[in-house]
Amino acid sequence: MPTRELSAPAPSPASAPRLARLRRFSESPLARYGMAVLSTLAALLLQQLLGKLIHPTPFILFFGAVMLSGWWGGGGPGLLSVGLSLLAVDYYFLPPFHSFKFQEDVGASLILFAAIATAITRLNVKLRQTNAERTELLLRERQARLDAEAERARLRELFIHAPAHVALFHGPDHIYTLSNPLNDEALGHRQVLGKPLREAIPEAADQGFVALLDRVYATGEPFHAQEMPVKISLQDGTEREFFISFVYQPTRNARGQIDGVATFGFDVTDLVRARTEHRRVEEELRRAEANARFLSEASAVLASSLDYESTLSNVARLAVPMLADWCVIDLAQPDGTLQRVATVCASPEDSERALQVQQLRTTTGGLSSQSPILLAFQQGHSFLIPILTPEFLRESSQTEEFAQVLASARPLSFIAAPLVVRGRSLGVLSFVTSRSGRRYTEVELELLEELARRAALSVENALLYRSAQEAIRLRDEFLSIASHELKTPLTPLSLKLQMLGREARRQPESPFRKAVEDYITVGSRQVKKLSELVSDLLDVARIAGGRLRLEFEEMDLGVLTREVTGRHEPEAARVGSTLVLEAPESVLGTWDRLRLEQVITNLVDNAIKYGAGKPIRIQLETDMGHSILRVKDEGIGIAPENLSRIFERFERAVSERHYGGLGLGLYITRTIVEAMGGRIQVDSTPGQGATFTVVLPRKPREEAPSNPSA
């Protein structure tokens, strides 16, 4: 029965199957109706045994049987017990005895018994249903209580193992009732349970957390915060700082009243620090990009001109105001002193003061032996002064007036970066901050040192260029003088050789005639060769000095080409070559005859020299207002890597030991051709010869340059 189940102790696991079978049997129809029959028989037996004691009514015990049958089995067994009881009473206990006939005076008793027994049965059925419902409700309540306890345990377990900082506070004093291990670790494993927050974590009040809990407890409104900084004092005396994103949520009791606050926090320290590091790296990248851009612009300015004084001034203007409020430049002089060449300021209000600094520095020197500018120049390393003081300005200035002018600019920070190349100081770049309020650090020092290194290289390149230009000027001057000096004795020497030849021819019978004529031939050839070399040197000097002049005239290029070819036939025959000329009768144009003769001569000489004794073909033709001259040999040829440089000064494609010469002929040829508005090119294959092609306009340009390659 449900009532027994509710009041009975909990069965053991071993007896549970037996009790279940017993419960199923007790609820079966056989058991319920059998109980009605048995209870009625029991009442009959008791009535017979006790009938004399409970006379005059025989119904009392049968009322008990009906009640038991209805209570145990329900309505059907109760009614069965009522019917059986009526039959038993009528048969055994009402006259006529042992007969189912009844007298009228007992009929009312039977009817009354039947009515009361039926009512009792109905009441038992209702009672049984009520008990069953009550038992069901009690079971549900017990199950709900068990479920609630399980949920509470599960929730607590969830809070304990949650990947968040979880704490529960109770009451207006915010007494700790729960703190999960992650929160305990963050608090330095303090004993906080059962203590108010102010007592457990005194520093929480100073950081505003107690006030936040008070507000949530008073208003019932949740509070959310992102990335709040938290500082906790640890037991070893150190302080731990981290960042928490948390939620304060009010808790309520069964009546819906606020009884505490639940806090849930998530440690975002790594995220905040990663974001901070990302911003720092981003800032460094932006700074590095700006520095690289500045250095690139400075390099472009430094490379824009070889006038290093002006380029350094432009670099100073580039640095102001990006890196400094003031920039001054001091350069070394031949006597080893420093001279200020530029003073640049960012603010127009400082322009007059900058002029004073420049003038005082020039007239008085302005620098003491303790000046960082002078020390940087002498020692060759930079000086960084993060904070300038008036005392320092007085110590580093030569005069009090100079120190006062400097102090009036209110300088804050200073860097002196020397211009050092290969251990030699060329000057100093000085940078000062004032109105901007910036203070120099090692980061700015590294950037300005790099700027100084690039500026030093630019100054050195400019100095080297000036030295090279001076050396070239002296060389060209020497070549011009030497050429004239060499040319002077060649003319009388050539005349003497001619006179000696005439004297030899006057003595046809002299045994020394043939020997003398051979000597004269060799000497004349060498004098001619030396004269050509001297002429080449003179031409180079004229080209370098911009003194090459062209005299244009109407002429026939075909006639000139035949004349030059005819003059070179003996020389070609001497080396085993033949000259083959292919040219029309007349090729008219406007050119400089002497210079064009020099071009043809140089090309034919070059072909004879490198033609290896093979035929040389000279071709002349016209095409669309141009004349084209080709000189082709079948000699040693030119290597591909030498084709682009054989037209430069003193450049050669072969060994000087085997072929001699100064390497000037093709350079002079190219210069003359280009001066007349033409072009020259070469095509060659090593071992198969070379072809030089000259293309000349038949009419000169309106303004032909006198020195196109100078």
XYZ file of C-alpha atoms in Angstrom:
710
model
C 0.000 0.000 0.000
C 1.219 3.537 -0.651
C 0.883 4.498 3.001
C 3.116 1.649 4.083
C 5.611 2.484 1.373
C 5.773 6.069 2.612
C 6.261 5.108 6.232
C 8.360 1.995 5.750
C 12.114 2.178 5.823
C 13.921 2.094 2.533
C 14.373 -1.475 1.330
C 17.774 -2.974 0.866
C 18.967 -3.669 -2.711
C 18.757 -7.453 -2.081
C 15.062 -7.391 -0.972
C 13.885 -4.939 -3.614
C 12.874 -7.598 -6.231
C 10.907 -9.589 -3.628
C 9.056 -6.512 -2.439
C 8.271 -5.555 -6.001
C 6.748 -8.987 -6.657
C 4.783 -8.755 -3.406
C 3.509 -5.286 -4.392
C 2.376 -6.516 -7.773
C 0.584 -9.513 -6.165
C -1.182 -7.352 -3.569
C -2.516 -5.104 -6.304
C -3.826 -7.996 -8.463
C -7.662 -8.727 -8.648
C -7.187 -12.166 -7.087
C -5.563 -10.721 -3.985
C -8.042 -7.866 -3.687
C -11.167 -10.053 -4.069
C -9.622 -12.881 -2.073
C -9.073 -10.422 0.779
C -12.844 -9.572 0.624
C -13.817 -13.233 0.893
C -11.297 -13.947 3.639
C -12.270 -10.912 5.697
C -15.961 -11.851 5.423
C -15.229 -15.460 6.467
C -13.138 -14.168 9.348
C -16.027 -11.961 10.490
C -18.409 -14.954 10.231
C -16.152 -17.140 12.356
C -15.652 -14.434 14.956
C -19.388 -13.755 15.052
C -20.094 -17.401 15.697
C -17.453 -17.544 18.416
C -18.317 -14.258 20.019
C -21.993 -14.063 19.134
C -23.153 -14.541 22.724
C -20.898 -11.739 23.893
C -21.928 -9.125 21.302
C -25.668 -9.929 21.142
C -28.116 -8.560 20.118
C -26.558 -7.337 16.767
C -24.582 -9.607 14.441
C -23.438 -6.753 12.130
C -20.478 -5.278 14.034
C -17.791 -7.699 12.873
C -19.141 -7.723 9.319
C -18.816 -3.918 9.265
C -15.126 -4.514 9.983
C -14.866 -7.038 7.133
C -16.476 -4.573 4.712
C -14.151 -1.785 5.847
C -11.074 -4.008 5.476
C -12.151 -5.257 2.016
C -12.884 -1.729 0.782
C -9.628 -0.334 2.260
C -7.500 -3.126 0.821
C -9.163 -3.914 -2.506
C -11.312 -0.924 -3.397
C -14.964 -0.664 -4.446
C -15.437 -4.104 -6.069
C -14.036 -6.188 -3.208
C -15.922 -3.930 -0.681
C -19.256 -4.535 -2.398
C -18.451 -8.240 -2.622
C -17.843 -8.256 1.123
C -21.184 -6.387 1.638
C -23.090 -9.034 -0.328
C -21.365 -11.962 1.378
C -21.943 -10.332 4.773
C -25.681 -9.923 4.060
C -25.976 -13.584 3.101
C -23.963 -14.773 6.114
C -25.941 -12.653 8.607
C -29.283 -13.635 7.110
C -28.382 -17.314 7.000
C -26.642 -17.718 10.319
C -27.763 -14.989 12.634
C -31.287 -13.847 11.710
C -34.426 -15.938 12.126
C -35.345 -18.179 10.596
C -31.793 -19.486 11.202
C -29.962 -21.414 8.509
C -32.380 -20.116 5.905
C -32.321 -17.240 3.462
C -35.844 -16.314 4.341
C -36.075 -13.322 6.595
C -38.785 -11.805 8.555
C -40.139 -8.382 8.042
C -38.873 -7.136 11.378
C -35.243 -7.818 10.400
C -35.468 -6.582 6.781
C -34.926 -3.030 7.860
C -31.735 -4.090 9.667
C -30.405 -5.784 6.556
C -31.226 -2.785 4.379
C -29.653 -0.451 6.886
C -26.523 -2.642 7.053
C -26.302 -2.731 3.272
C -26.638 1.048 3.028
C -24.096 1.739 5.779
C -21.665 -0.873 4.418
C -21.995 0.532 0.899
C -21.353 4.061 2.239
C -18.359 2.774 4.175
C -17.056 1.144 0.989
C -17.419 4.363 -0.961
C -15.673 6.285 1.810
C -12.827 3.738 1.772
C -12.515 4.084 -1.991
C -12.280 7.875 -1.632
C -9.831 7.501 1.245
C -7.770 5.052 -0.765
C -7.665 7.463 -3.735
C -6.756 10.359 -1.424
C -3.965 8.366 0.191
C -2.680 7.349 -3.211
C -2.666 10.962 -4.385
C -1.025 12.090 -1.146
C 1.599 9.402 -1.503
C 2.229 10.486 -5.105
C 2.570 14.095 -3.998
C 4.960 13.101 -1.224
C 6.993 11.067 -3.672
C 7.093 13.953 -6.094
C 8.106 16.311 -3.302
C 10.857 13.943 -2.227
C 12.023 13.576 -5.831
C 11.898 17.334 -6.349
C 13.936 17.807 -3.186
C 16.425 15.233 -4.359
C 16.567 16.840 -7.812
C 17.033 20.260 -6.251
C 19.864 18.959 -4.103
C 21.419 17.315 -7.162
C 21.078 20.524 -9.165
C 22.528 22.495 -6.285
C 25.436 20.083 -6.067
C 25.874 20.161 -9.831
C 25.766 23.966 -9.847
C 28.294 24.130 -7.037
C 30.495 21.667 -8.890
C 30.137 23.803 -11.989
C 31.120 26.927 -10.055
C 34.069 25.142 -8.477
C 35.481 23.870 -11.773
C 34.368 26.755 -13.992
C 37.149 28.366 -16.089
C 36.315 31.704 -14.469
C 36.698 33.505 -11.168
C 33.449 32.733 -9.303
C 32.515 34.142 -5.891
C 29.185 34.285 -4.008
C 28.488 36.969 -1.423
C 25.641 37.014 1.106
C 24.029 39.956 2.813
C 24.752 43.683 2.746
C 28.251 43.114 4.204
C 29.083 40.865 1.249
C 30.162 37.823 3.230
C 31.989 35.214 1.188
C 29.947 32.020 0.864
C 31.811 30.550 -2.115
C 35.120 31.138 -3.851
C 36.227 28.664 -6.504
C 39.873 27.528 -6.780
C 40.630 29.872 -9.683
C 39.434 32.822 -7.611
C 41.378 31.568 -4.584
C 44.541 31.423 -6.669
C 43.992 34.971 -7.905
C 43.555 36.143 -4.288
C 46.763 34.465 -3.167
C 44.955 31.550 -1.426
C 43.591 33.723 1.363
C 41.035 32.363 3.849
C 38.019 34.349 2.729
C 34.973 32.096 3.354
C 32.682 33.450 6.060
C 34.380 36.866 6.026
C 33.075 40.177 4.658
C 34.834 41.420 1.543
C 36.250 44.475 3.354
C 37.910 42.212 5.917
C 38.990 39.445 3.532
C 40.475 41.771 0.877
C 41.079 45.253 2.325
C 42.536 46.593 -0.943
C 39.246 45.835 -2.746
C 37.593 48.893 -1.170
C 40.303 51.243 -2.440
C 39.864 49.868 -5.970
C 36.086 50.430 -5.935
C 34.892 46.830 -5.867
C 33.025 47.130 -2.556
C 31.154 50.179 -3.855
C 30.160 48.236 -6.959
C 28.820 45.363 -4.816
C 26.899 47.855 -2.679
C 25.279 49.341 -5.784
C 24.272 45.948 -7.217
C 22.925 44.793 -3.826
C 20.949 48.006 -3.360
C 19.538 48.415 -6.877
C 19.292 44.822 -8.070
C 20.782 45.848 -11.400
C 23.603 43.688 -12.777
C 26.933 45.374 -13.470
C 29.288 44.497 -16.332
C 32.916 45.634 -16.631
C 35.552 44.979 -19.277
C 39.262 44.633 -18.639
C 39.308 46.224 -15.186
C 42.770 46.371 -13.588
C 43.024 44.504 -10.279
C 45.894 44.713 -7.800
C 46.230 42.065 -5.090
C 48.837 42.096 -2.313
C 50.369 38.640 -1.939
C 51.637 37.032 1.245
C 55.279 37.449 0.264
C 54.837 41.230 0.146
C 54.721 41.516 -3.634
C 51.820 42.901 -5.589
C 50.170 41.145 -8.492
C 48.351 43.119 -11.168
C 46.017 41.527 -13.680
C 42.966 42.412 -15.748
C 39.462 40.974 -15.279
C 36.265 41.223 -17.297
C 33.449 40.425 -14.846
C 29.703 40.429 -14.155
C 28.067 41.263 -10.806
C 24.660 39.553 -10.669
C 22.256 39.919 -7.685
C 20.875 36.712 -6.113
C 17.373 36.396 -4.580
C 15.803 34.196 -1.923
C 12.548 32.223 -2.150
C 10.538 35.387 -1.554
C 12.260 37.169 -4.432
C 14.261 39.465 -2.158
C 17.931 40.252 -2.899
C 20.089 38.332 -0.457
C 23.509 38.489 -2.097
C 25.636 39.010 -5.186
C 27.231 36.456 -7.503
C 30.386 37.533 -9.320
C 31.809 35.929 -12.439
C 35.186 37.112 -13.682
C 37.332 36.167 -16.667
C 41.061 36.758 -16.638
C 41.938 38.755 -19.784
C 45.455 39.704 -18.696
C 47.095 37.868 -21.578
C 44.700 39.485 -24.035
C 45.308 42.984 -22.647
C 49.061 42.491 -22.573
C 49.026 41.011 -26.069
C 47.021 44.004 -27.287
C 49.401 46.364 -25.502
C 52.365 44.563 -27.013
C 50.692 44.666 -30.405
C 50.176 48.401 -30.067
C 53.774 48.820 -28.941
C 55.052 46.818 -31.908
C 52.686 48.725 -34.185
C 54.011 52.003 -32.810
C 57.575 50.822 -33.264
C 56.784 49.780 -36.826
C 55.210 53.164 -37.529
C 58.204 54.872 -35.997
C 60.579 52.639 -37.951
C 58.636 53.319 -41.142
C 58.736 57.067 -40.487
C 62.455 56.859 -39.710
C 63.107 54.830 -42.851
C 61.102 57.325 -44.879
C 63.035 60.187 -43.313
C 66.377 58.490 -43.984
C 65.294 57.762 -47.548
C 64.360 61.394 -48.107
C 67.587 62.515 -46.461
C 69.589 60.140 -48.659
C 67.845 61.503 -51.739
C 68.697 65.050 -50.660
C 72.299 64.073 -49.945
C 72.602 62.403 -53.350
C 70.964 65.273 -55.220
C 74.071 67.420 -55.377
C 77.811 67.318 -54.806
C 77.672 70.724 -53.132
C 77.697 69.189 -49.667
C 77.287 72.488 -47.795
C 73.926 73.130 -49.437
C 72.798 69.482 -49.242
C 73.619 69.346 -45.521
C 71.592 72.515 -45.022
C 68.684 70.847 -46.844
C 69.022 67.790 -44.598
C 68.939 70.068 -41.561
C 65.703 71.613 -42.840
C 64.349 68.098 -43.350
C 65.177 67.142 -39.744
C 63.474 70.283 -38.418
C 60.814 70.009 -37.060
C 60.403 66.240 -37.514
C 63.294 65.306 -35.226
C 64.461 68.563 -33.728
C 63.547 72.187 -33.069
C 67.094 73.296 -33.872
C 69.755 71.789 -36.105
C 73.248 73.199 -36.545
C 76.027 71.954 -38.818
C 79.751 72.410 -38.154
C 82.281 71.227 -40.753
C 85.986 70.658 -40.420
C 88.329 73.099 -42.134
C 91.778 72.377 -43.608
C 93.401 73.804 -40.464
C 91.505 71.303 -38.267
C 89.026 73.790 -36.782
C 85.236 73.659 -36.971
C 83.245 76.192 -38.941
C 79.468 76.522 -38.604
C 77.890 76.383 -42.052
C 74.168 76.213 -41.164
C 71.766 76.982 -38.296
C 68.132 75.955 -38.826
C 65.234 76.471 -36.375
C 61.628 75.299 -36.486
C 59.832 78.343 -35.093
C 59.868 81.680 -36.976
C 60.129 83.344 -33.561
C 63.616 81.883 -33.206
C 64.890 83.107 -36.587
C 66.625 86.191 -35.163
C 68.092 84.123 -32.337
C 69.373 81.567 -34.889
C 71.101 84.384 -36.756
C 72.725 85.514 -33.494
C 73.924 81.961 -32.800
C 75.407 81.764 -36.296
C 77.161 85.150 -36.026
C 78.510 84.613 -32.505
C 79.739 81.149 -33.403
C 81.573 82.581 -36.422
C 83.098 85.629 -34.724
C 83.980 84.287 -31.273
C 84.272 80.550 -31.826
C 81.572 80.064 -29.213
C 82.723 76.578 -28.137
C 84.683 75.770 -25.006
C 86.882 72.735 -24.541
C 83.956 71.057 -22.727
C 81.498 71.602 -25.556
C 79.867 68.305 -26.621
C 80.114 69.459 -30.240
C 83.883 69.845 -29.985
C 84.229 66.625 -27.990
C 82.133 64.705 -30.532
C 84.363 66.034 -33.334
C 87.596 65.226 -31.506
C 86.594 61.833 -30.090
C 84.511 60.630 -33.055
C 81.477 59.422 -31.088
C 78.034 60.854 -30.354
C 76.892 62.693 -27.230
C 73.361 62.441 -25.839
C 72.269 64.951 -23.186
C 68.638 64.155 -22.259
C 68.227 67.303 -20.113
C 70.148 70.506 -20.737
C 70.780 72.713 -17.711
C 71.835 76.402 -17.610
C 75.050 75.359 -15.865
C 75.899 72.998 -18.701
C 75.243 75.713 -21.288
C 77.635 78.079 -19.480
C 80.336 75.403 -19.213
C 80.097 74.459 -22.904
C 80.123 78.055 -24.217
C 83.253 80.085 -24.876
C 81.640 83.385 -23.838
C 78.889 84.460 -21.462
C 77.087 86.238 -24.302
C 76.960 83.010 -26.332
C 75.641 81.097 -23.313
C 72.896 83.691 -22.774
C 71.812 83.487 -26.414
C 71.639 79.696 -26.164
C 69.719 79.833 -22.876
C 67.184 82.254 -24.360
C 66.115 79.493 -26.774
C 65.205 77.332 -23.713
C 66.791 74.118 -24.996
C 65.628 70.893 -23.373
C 67.532 68.000 -24.942
C 70.623 67.682 -27.144
C 72.400 65.234 -29.458
C 75.742 65.787 -31.192
C 76.462 63.234 -33.962
C 79.907 63.438 -35.622
C 80.391 62.961 -39.368
C 82.955 60.150 -39.278
C 84.305 58.216 -42.271
C 87.153 55.709 -41.933
C 88.109 57.125 -38.554
C 88.240 60.710 -39.829
C 85.885 63.377 -38.462
C 84.512 65.658 -41.165
C 82.177 67.677 -38.932
C 79.290 67.466 -36.467
C 75.477 67.483 -36.797
C 73.835 68.877 -33.642
C 70.130 68.550 -32.797
C 68.254 70.427 -30.051
C 64.663 70.284 -28.790
C 63.006 73.264 -27.147
C 59.441 74.369 -27.876
C 58.213 70.865 -28.772
C 59.005 69.586 -25.266
C 60.490 66.339 -26.609
C 63.356 64.650 -24.812
C 65.887 62.586 -26.703
C 66.449 58.927 -25.878
C 68.623 56.152 -27.240
C 66.038 55.571 -29.986
C 66.484 59.070 -31.436
C 70.240 58.821 -30.931
C 70.409 55.692 -33.090
C 68.382 57.359 -35.861
C 70.439 60.566 -35.859
C 73.686 58.594 -35.816
C 72.520 56.796 -38.959
C 71.707 60.164 -40.526
C 75.183 61.391 -39.602
C 76.785 58.307 -41.166
C 74.951 58.892 -44.432
C 75.767 62.595 -44.350
C 79.425 61.757 -43.725
C 79.490 59.449 -46.742
C 77.893 62.190 -48.836
C 80.497 64.722 -47.686
C 83.302 62.260 -48.376
C 81.923 61.482 -51.830
C 81.700 65.184 -52.583
C 85.277 65.728 -51.391
C 86.477 62.751 -53.411
C 84.617 64.049 -56.440
C 86.217 67.447 -56.058
C 89.606 65.811 -55.696
C 88.930 63.655 -58.748
C 87.767 66.671 -60.744
C 90.906 68.530 -59.753
C 93.037 65.528 -60.691
C 91.252 65.261 -64.056
C 91.756 68.987 -64.631
C 95.452 68.657 -63.855
C 95.702 65.552 -66.055
C 93.990 67.226 -68.993
C 96.151 70.283 -68.504
C 99.221 68.057 -68.437
C 98.084 66.209 -71.572
C 97.531 69.459 -73.385
C 100.927 70.841 -72.383
C 102.693 67.528 -72.985
C 101.057 67.113 -76.392
C 102.173 70.547 -77.484
C 105.645 69.946 -76.121
C 105.843 66.605 -77.977
C 104.434 68.091 -81.137
C 107.107 70.802 -81.228
C 110.161 68.526 -81.848
C 108.276 66.186 -84.211
C 107.908 68.815 -86.940
C 111.669 69.611 -87.327
C 112.455 65.895 -86.949
C 110.138 65.104 -89.845
C 111.754 67.913 -91.897
C 115.223 66.604 -91.146
C 114.216 63.116 -92.285
C 112.822 64.557 -95.520
C 116.035 66.554 -96.119
C 118.096 63.440 -95.428
C 116.033 61.524 -97.969
C 116.641 64.180 -100.626
C 120.392 64.137 -99.913
C 120.418 60.369 -100.233
C 118.644 60.504 -103.574
C 121.291 62.955 -104.855
C 123.949 60.260 -104.372
C 122.616 57.341 -106.393
C 125.978 55.590 -106.466
C 126.636 55.860 -102.720
C 126.751 52.460 -100.977
C 124.952 53.928 -97.996
C 121.945 55.129 -99.982
C 119.870 51.972 -99.592
C 120.633 51.689 -95.867
C 119.874 55.357 -95.309
C 116.599 55.156 -97.242
C 115.520 52.121 -95.155
C 116.316 54.026 -91.977
C 114.464 57.054 -93.278
C 111.407 54.895 -94.115
C 111.338 53.343 -90.642
C 111.980 56.685 -88.957
C 109.297 58.446 -90.975
C 106.815 55.725 -90.121
C 107.611 56.002 -86.419
C 107.471 59.799 -86.534
C 104.080 59.535 -88.251
C 102.875 57.082 -85.586
C 104.140 59.303 -82.785
C 102.541 62.326 -84.448
C 99.216 60.503 -84.595
C 99.467 59.577 -80.919
C 100.253 63.177 -80.036
C 97.316 64.318 -82.192
C 95.056 61.889 -80.340
C 96.214 63.276 -76.997
C 95.580 66.807 -78.225
C 92.102 65.830 -79.398
C 91.328 64.256 -76.032
C 92.489 67.414 -74.284
C 90.301 69.493 -76.592
C 87.280 67.230 -75.991
C 87.748 67.278 -72.209
C 88.166 71.039 -72.257
C 85.156 71.581 -74.526
C 87.335 73.027 -77.302
C 86.481 70.569 -80.104
C 85.233 72.659 -83.017
C 83.753 71.525 -86.321
C 84.097 73.387 -89.618
C 81.251 72.237 -91.886
C 81.574 72.484 -95.673
C 80.101 70.948 -98.815
C 82.202 67.919 -99.755
C 82.210 64.554 -101.495
C 82.504 61.661 -99.046
C 83.194 59.196 -101.873
C 86.279 61.093 -102.998
C 87.537 61.396 -99.401
C 87.016 57.669 -98.760
C 88.980 56.741 -101.905
C 91.837 59.063 -100.920
C 92.110 57.597 -97.413
C 91.872 54.052 -98.768
C 94.605 54.761 -101.308
C 96.946 56.116 -98.641
C 96.496 52.970 -96.520
C 97.031 50.407 -99.288
C 100.852 50.223 -98.773
C 100.428 49.692 -95.040
C 97.727 47.043 -95.618
C 99.927 45.295 -98.147
C 102.778 45.298 -95.654
C 100.678 43.146 -93.236
C 99.223 40.977 -96.006
C 95.756 42.560 -96.230
C 93.958 43.987 -99.243
C 91.548 46.916 -99.138
C 88.327 46.432 -101.113
C 86.369 49.645 -101.668
C 82.703 49.621 -102.662
C 81.478 53.211 -103.071
C 79.462 55.250 -105.566
C 81.182 57.930 -107.588
C 79.825 60.771 -105.519
C 78.319 61.070 -102.049
C 77.709 64.730 -101.368
C 76.985 66.200 -97.956
C 77.928 68.845 -95.421
C 80.584 67.688 -92.986
C 83.892 68.672 -91.417
C 86.383 67.309 -93.931
C 89.406 67.038 -91.621
C 87.454 65.393 -88.785
C 85.677 63.015 -91.151
C 89.044 62.083 -92.674
C 90.204 61.373 -89.114
C 87.180 59.065 -88.582
C 87.823 57.053 -91.762
C 91.558 56.883 -91.016
C 90.969 55.574 -87.486
C 88.550 52.880 -88.676
C 90.820 51.717 -91.521
C 93.891 51.752 -89.223
C 91.926 49.723 -86.691
C 90.882 47.167 -89.359
C 94.475 46.815 -90.627
C 95.802 46.382 -87.081
C 93.318 43.669 -86.076
C 92.508 42.210 -89.522
C 95.054 39.367 -89.238
C 96.262 39.915 -92.822
C 92.849 39.140 -94.328
C 90.848 41.251 -96.815
C 89.234 44.432 -95.488
C 85.998 45.653 -97.075
C 85.102 49.370 -97.079
C 81.532 50.128 -98.132
C 79.859 53.484 -98.679
C 76.162 53.989 -99.461
C 73.322 56.461 -98.996
C 69.867 55.973 -97.490
C 67.064 58.467 -96.725
C 69.188 61.552 -96.243
C 72.005 59.669 -94.496
C 75.376 58.367 -95.605
C 76.455 54.974 -94.281
C 80.088 53.922 -94.012
C 81.018 50.323 -93.121
C 84.514 49.025 -92.465
C 84.588 45.246 -92.151
C 87.568 43.022 -91.364
C 87.892 39.264 -90.909
C 90.346 39.360 -88.063
C 90.344 38.439 -84.377
C 86.990 40.056 -83.568
C 85.799 41.479 -80.239
C 84.463 39.585 -77.218
C 80.790 40.378 -76.374
C 81.669 41.735 -72.924
C 83.993 44.326 -74.520
C 81.583 45.698 -77.128
C 79.986 48.217 -74.751
C 83.267 49.819 -73.612
C 85.593 50.006 -76.631
C 84.325 53.516 -77.460
C 85.405 54.893 -74.063
C 88.669 56.672 -73.257
C 91.721 54.453 -72.762
C 89.615 51.308 -73.203
C 90.931 48.367 -75.194
C 89.501 45.009 -76.214
C 92.896 43.309 -76.673
C 96.224 43.074 -74.917
C 98.308 46.253 -75.013
C 101.466 44.144 -75.167
C 100.583 42.641 -78.553
C 98.861 45.558 -80.268
C 100.064 48.764 -78.606
C 98.213 52.083 -78.770
C 96.578 54.279 -76.147
C 92.961 53.194 -76.636
C 91.865 56.657 -77.820
C 91.081 56.174 -81.530
C 87.565 54.800 -81.192
C 86.739 57.265 -78.410
C 87.752 60.195 -80.644
C 85.911 58.624 -83.589
C 82.683 58.281 -81.583
C 82.975 61.843 -80.283
C 83.451 63.283 -83.797
C 80.598 61.229 -85.282
C 78.188 62.232 -82.516
C 79.293 65.875 -82.809
C 78.213 65.757 -86.460
C 74.819 64.326 -85.453
C 75.600 60.735 -86.399
C 76.085 57.439 -84.629
C 78.541 54.567 -84.703
C 78.088 50.928 -83.781
C 80.017 47.691 -83.986
C 78.980 44.092 -84.668
C 81.487 41.356 -84.030
C 81.969 37.651 -83.445
C 85.240 36.529 -81.824
C 87.503 34.937 -84.460
C 85.357 36.124 -87.387
C 86.157 39.853 -87.499
C 84.276 43.053 -86.785
C 82.100 45.504 -88.697
C 82.035 49.181 -87.736
C 79.073 51.149 -89.104
C 78.942 54.954 -89.175
C 75.644 56.670 -90.015
C 75.911 60.408 -90.791
C 73.188 62.889 -91.718
C 73.992 64.520 -95.044
C 73.019 67.875 -93.624
C 74.254 69.073 -90.229
C 71.952 69.889 -87.370
C 71.267 73.541 -86.716
C 73.306 73.472 -83.506
C 75.891 70.740 -83.344
C 77.480 70.308 -79.905
C 81.154 70.938 -79.758
C 81.762 68.459 -76.944
C 78.984 65.884 -76.601
C 80.845 63.602 -74.230
C 82.635 66.108 -72.055
